[in-house]
Amino acid sequence: GGGSPSLRPTVRDVVKHVNDPSGAGSVYDVWRRHAQVADTTEPRMGDPGGGSDFAGFYNHLGIPIAEWGFGGGGGVYHSLYDSFHWMSKFGDPTFAYHAAAARIGAALVLRMANADILPYDYVEYARTMRGYVPQVEKAVKEKGWTVDVTALGAAIHRMERAAAAFAATRDSVLARGDPPRGVAVRTNAALMRVERALTRPAGLRTRPWFRNLIYAADEDNGYANMVFPSVNEAIRSGDRSLAAQEVADLASRFDAATKAVTDATAALGGR
């Protein structure tokens, strides 16, 4: 599983309620066992960087996406043998895993469609972003540059605080029952602006179609993921001045995303 960090908690919750075709519990139970993670941590989820069907929505428009699936050793993917015959005879003869994947998708659609307040988690999102900052600092240091990355970390920290305040307000409001329709509409409209604020209309300098500044396919490897592509492409190109500009630009966009979160909190409070 994977996708935008804002949707990962919802994906984890949904797969707790879908039976795994192996009969060994829920999809979540089997996933945890295979991942062999500690009781206090969650299984790792992938980033939406490599080019796939979500690219138009996420990489171009900044619309959050989620992805999930079942896999394993096989060696036929995108080969001449990747056919209905192989799948029906070897891959998933009863199509039980196909059905389980469809149940996850249907449950996610229902969860999103029926939610009074869209179940985006921007605390997890900000914490995930915070984990990428040391990678940027290391890359800058390896170049021998004096590029200040602290503004980026501070902007992400402000987003995390705003997201925690929103989550507390949301939980309090929902505990009292369904919010008025007008309140929910305004809140959801603000939430839908959060990740779009982290896109740039002009796009990446080398690839203007790619507007998302958080994840993109690596320019040199379409299936690989690149985090903070505007910043990391500048570092890779050896342009110190551009890297500094891109760090400042990205920090400002995190502040714009934080403003959208704050607006969602205000709307939820009836302001």
Coordinates of C-alpha atoms in Angstrom, one line a residue:
G1 CA 0.0 0.0 0.0
G2 CA 1.0 3.6 -0.3
G3 CA 0.1 7.0 -1.8
S4 CA -0.2 10.3 -0.2
P5 CA 0.7 10.2 3.5
S6 CA -2.6 12.0 4.1
L7 CA -4.6 8.9 3.1
R8 CA -2.4 6.2 4.6
P9 CA -4.2 6.0 8.0
T10 CA -7.5 5.5 6.1
V11 CA -6.0 2.8 4.0
R12 CA -4.6 1.0 7.1
D13 CA -8.0 1.2 8.8
V14 CA -9.9 -0.1 5.8
V15 CA -7.7 -3.2 5.4
K16 CA -8.3 -4.1 9.0
H17 CA -11.9 -4.9 7.9
V18 CA -11.2 -6.9 4.8
N19 CA -10.4 -10.6 5.1
D20 CA -7.2 -11.8 3.6
P21 CA -7.7 -14.6 1.0
S22 CA -5.2 -16.7 2.9
G23 CA -7.7 -17.1 5.7
A24 CA -5.0 -16.0 8.2
G25 CA -7.0 -12.9 9.4
S26 CA -7.5 -9.5 7.9
V27 CA -5.4 -8.0 5.2
Y28 CA -3.9 -5.8 7.8
D29 CA -3.0 -8.7 10.1
V30 CA -1.2 -10.6 7.2
W31 CA 0.5 -7.4 6.1
R32 CA 1.9 -6.8 9.5
R33 CA 3.2 -10.3 9.8
H34 CA 4.9 -10.2 6.4
A35 CA 6.4 -6.8 7.2
Q36 CA 7.7 -8.1 10.6
V37 CA 7.3 -4.7 12.3
A38 CA 7.4 -3.9 16.0
D39 CA 4.1 -3.6 17.8
T40 CA 4.6 0.1 18.2
T41 CA 5.1 0.9 14.5
E42 CA 3.1 0.5 11.3
P43 CA 4.2 -1.3 8.1
R44 CA 6.0 0.9 5.7
M45 CA 3.9 2.4 2.9
G46 CA 5.3 3.5 -0.5
D47 CA 5.5 7.0 -1.9
P48 CA 3.5 8.0 -5.1
G49 CA 6.5 8.9 -7.2
G50 CA 6.9 6.4 -10.1
G51 CA 4.8 7.1 -13.1
S52 CA 1.5 5.1 -13.1
D53 CA -2.2 5.7 -13.6
F54 CA -2.4 8.2 -10.8
A55 CA 0.1 10.6 -12.4
G56 CA -2.5 13.0 -13.9
F57 CA -4.3 13.4 -10.6
Y58 CA -1.3 13.5 -8.2
N59 CA 1.7 14.6 -10.1
H60 CA -0.1 17.2 -12.3
L61 CA -3.1 18.4 -10.2
G62 CA -2.1 17.7 -6.6
I63 CA -5.1 15.5 -5.8
P64 CA -4.3 13.0 -3.0
I65 CA -4.2 9.4 -4.1
A66 CA -4.0 6.0 -2.4
E67 CA -2.7 2.7 -3.9
W68 CA -2.8 -0.9 -2.7
G69 CA -2.4 -4.4 -4.1
F70 CA -1.1 -7.9 -3.6
G71 CA 2.2 -9.0 -5.0
G72 CA 5.1 -11.4 -4.7
G73 CA 7.7 -13.2 -6.8
G74 CA 6.6 -14.0 -10.3
G75 CA 8.7 -12.4 -12.9
V76 CA 6.0 -12.0 -15.6
Y77 CA 5.0 -8.4 -15.0
H78 CA 5.0 -6.4 -18.2
S79 CA 6.3 -9.4 -20.1
L80 CA 4.8 -11.5 -22.9
Y81 CA 3.6 -13.9 -20.3
D82 CA 1.6 -11.3 -18.3
S83 CA -1.7 -12.7 -19.6
F84 CA -5.1 -13.9 -18.4
H85 CA -3.9 -17.5 -19.0
W86 CA -1.0 -17.0 -16.6
M87 CA -3.2 -15.2 -14.0
S88 CA -6.0 -17.8 -14.1
K89 CA -3.7 -20.8 -14.0
F90 CA -0.8 -19.6 -11.8
G91 CA -1.1 -16.1 -10.4
D92 CA -4.5 -16.0 -8.8
P93 CA -6.5 -19.0 -10.1
T94 CA -9.6 -18.3 -8.0
F95 CA -9.3 -14.5 -8.4
A96 CA -9.6 -14.3 -4.6
Y97 CA -6.9 -11.6 -4.4
H98 CA -8.5 -9.6 -7.2
A99 CA -11.8 -9.7 -5.2
A100 CA -10.0 -8.6 -2.0
A101 CA -8.3 -5.7 -3.8
A102 CA -11.8 -4.7 -5.1
R103 CA -13.3 -4.8 -1.6
I104 CA -10.5 -2.5 -0.4
G105 CA -11.2 -0.1 -3.2
A106 CA -15.0 -0.2 -2.7
A107 CA -14.6 0.4 1.1
L108 CA -12.3 3.3 0.5
V109 CA -14.7 4.9 -1.9
L110 CA -17.6 4.5 0.5
R111 CA -15.5 5.8 3.4
M112 CA -14.6 9.0 1.4
A113 CA -18.1 9.5 0.0
N114 CA -19.9 9.1 3.3
A115 CA -17.5 11.0 5.5
D116 CA -18.9 14.2 6.9
I117 CA -15.4 15.5 7.0
L118 CA -12.8 14.1 4.5
P119 CA -10.5 11.7 6.4
Y120 CA -7.2 13.3 5.5
D121 CA -4.5 13.1 8.1
Y122 CA -2.2 16.0 7.8
V123 CA -0.4 15.2 11.1
E124 CA 0.9 12.0 9.5
Y125 CA 1.6 13.9 6.3
A126 CA 3.7 16.6 8.1
R127 CA 5.6 14.0 10.1
T128 CA 6.4 12.1 6.9
M129 CA 7.6 15.4 5.3
R130 CA 9.8 16.1 8.3
G131 CA 11.6 12.8 7.8
Y132 CA 12.8 14.0 4.4
V133 CA 14.5 17.2 5.5
P134 CA 17.7 15.4 6.8
Q135 CA 18.1 13.9 3.4
V136 CA 18.2 17.4 1.9
E137 CA 20.6 18.6 4.5
K138 CA 22.9 15.6 3.8
A139 CA 22.8 16.2 0.0
V140 CA 23.6 19.9 0.5
K141 CA 26.5 19.1 2.9
E142 CA 27.9 16.5 0.4
K143 CA 28.1 19.3 -2.2
G144 CA 30.0 21.5 0.3
W145 CA 27.4 24.2 0.0
T146 CA 26.0 26.6 2.6
V147 CA 22.3 26.3 1.8
D148 CA 20.1 27.0 4.8
V149 CA 17.4 24.3 5.1
T150 CA 16.1 25.3 8.5
A151 CA 13.3 27.4 7.0
L152 CA 11.9 24.3 5.3
G153 CA 11.9 22.3 8.5
A154 CA 10.3 25.1 10.4
A155 CA 7.5 25.4 7.8
I156 CA 6.8 21.7 8.0
H157 CA 6.7 22.0 11.8
R158 CA 4.1 24.8 11.5
M159 CA 2.1 22.5 9.3
E160 CA 2.2 19.7 11.8
R161 CA 1.0 22.0 14.7
A162 CA -1.8 23.3 12.5
A163 CA -2.8 19.7 11.5
A164 CA -2.9 18.6 15.2
A165 CA -5.1 21.5 16.0
F166 CA -7.4 20.6 13.2
A167 CA -7.6 17.0 14.2
A168 CA -8.5 17.9 17.8
T169 CA -11.2 20.3 16.5
R170 CA -12.6 17.7 14.1
D171 CA -12.8 15.0 16.7
S172 CA -14.5 17.3 19.1
V173 CA -17.1 18.4 16.5
L174 CA -17.8 14.9 15.2
A175 CA -18.2 13.6 18.8
R176 CA -21.2 15.9 19.1
G177 CA -22.9 14.5 16.0
D178 CA -23.0 15.4 12.3
P179 CA -21.8 19.0 11.6
P180 CA -24.2 21.3 9.7
R181 CA -23.9 20.8 6.0
G182 CA -22.6 24.3 5.3
V183 CA -19.8 23.8 7.9
A184 CA -18.9 20.4 6.3
V185 CA -18.8 21.9 2.8
R186 CA -16.6 24.8 3.8
T187 CA -14.3 22.5 5.8
N188 CA -13.9 20.0 3.0
A189 CA -13.3 22.7 0.5
A190 CA -10.4 24.0 2.6
L191 CA -9.0 20.4 3.1
M192 CA -9.0 19.9 -0.7
R193 CA -6.7 22.9 -1.1
V194 CA -4.0 21.6 1.2
E195 CA -2.0 19.4 -1.2
R196 CA -2.9 21.5 -4.2
A197 CA -1.0 24.3 -2.4
L198 CA 2.1 22.0 -2.7
T199 CA 2.0 22.1 -6.4
R200 CA 3.5 24.9 -8.6
P201 CA 1.6 26.0 -11.7
A202 CA 4.9 26.5 -13.6
G203 CA 5.9 22.9 -12.7
L204 CA 9.3 21.5 -12.3
R205 CA 12.0 23.5 -14.2
T206 CA 13.0 20.5 -16.3
R207 CA 9.4 19.0 -16.6
P208 CA 6.7 21.7 -16.4
W209 CA 3.9 19.1 -16.6
F210 CA 5.0 17.8 -13.2
R211 CA 3.6 20.3 -10.8
N212 CA 3.7 18.4 -7.6
L213 CA 6.7 19.5 -5.5
I214 CA 6.5 16.6 -2.9
Y215 CA 6.8 13.5 -5.0
A216 CA 7.6 12.8 -8.7
A217 CA 9.1 10.1 -10.8
D218 CA 12.8 10.4 -11.0
E219 CA 13.8 12.0 -14.3
D220 CA 16.5 9.4 -14.9
N221 CA 14.3 6.4 -13.8
G222 CA 10.6 6.7 -14.4
Y223 CA 9.7 4.0 -11.9
A224 CA 11.8 5.4 -9.1
N225 CA 10.5 8.0 -6.7
M226 CA 12.0 11.4 -6.0
V227 CA 11.1 13.3 -2.9
F228 CA 11.0 17.2 -3.0
P229 CA 11.9 17.0 -6.7
S230 CA 12.3 20.8 -7.3
V231 CA 14.9 20.9 -4.5
N232 CA 16.7 17.6 -5.2
E233 CA 16.9 18.1 -9.0
A234 CA 18.6 21.5 -8.4
I235 CA 21.1 19.8 -6.0
R236 CA 21.7 17.0 -8.5
S237 CA 22.3 19.5 -11.3
G238 CA 25.0 21.2 -9.1
D239 CA 23.3 24.6 -9.1
R240 CA 23.7 26.0 -5.5
S241 CA 21.8 29.2 -6.2
L242 CA 18.8 27.4 -7.7
A243 CA 18.8 24.9 -4.8
A244 CA 18.6 27.7 -2.3
Q245 CA 15.7 29.3 -4.3
E246 CA 13.9 26.0 -4.5
V247 CA 14.2 25.4 -0.7
A248 CA 12.8 28.8 0.0
D249 CA 10.0 28.3 -2.6
L250 CA 9.0 24.9 -1.1
A251 CA 9.0 26.3 2.4
S252 CA 6.6 29.0 1.3
R253 CA 4.3 26.4 -0.3
F254 CA 4.2 24.5 3.0
D255 CA 3.1 27.7 4.6
A256 CA 0.3 28.0 2.0
A257 CA -0.7 24.4 2.8
T258 CA -0.7 25.2 6.5
K259 CA -3.0 28.2 5.7
A260 CA -5.5 25.8 4.1
V261 CA -5.4 23.5 7.2
T262 CA -6.0 26.5 9.4
D263 CA -8.9 27.6 7.2
A264 CA -10.4 24.1 7.6
T265 CA -10.1 24.4 11.4
A266 CA -11.8 27.8 11.3
A267 CA -14.6 26.5 9.1
L268 CA -15.2 23.6 11.3
G269 CA -15.5 25.9 14.3
G270 CA -18.1 27.9 12.4
R271 CA -15.9 30.9 11.6

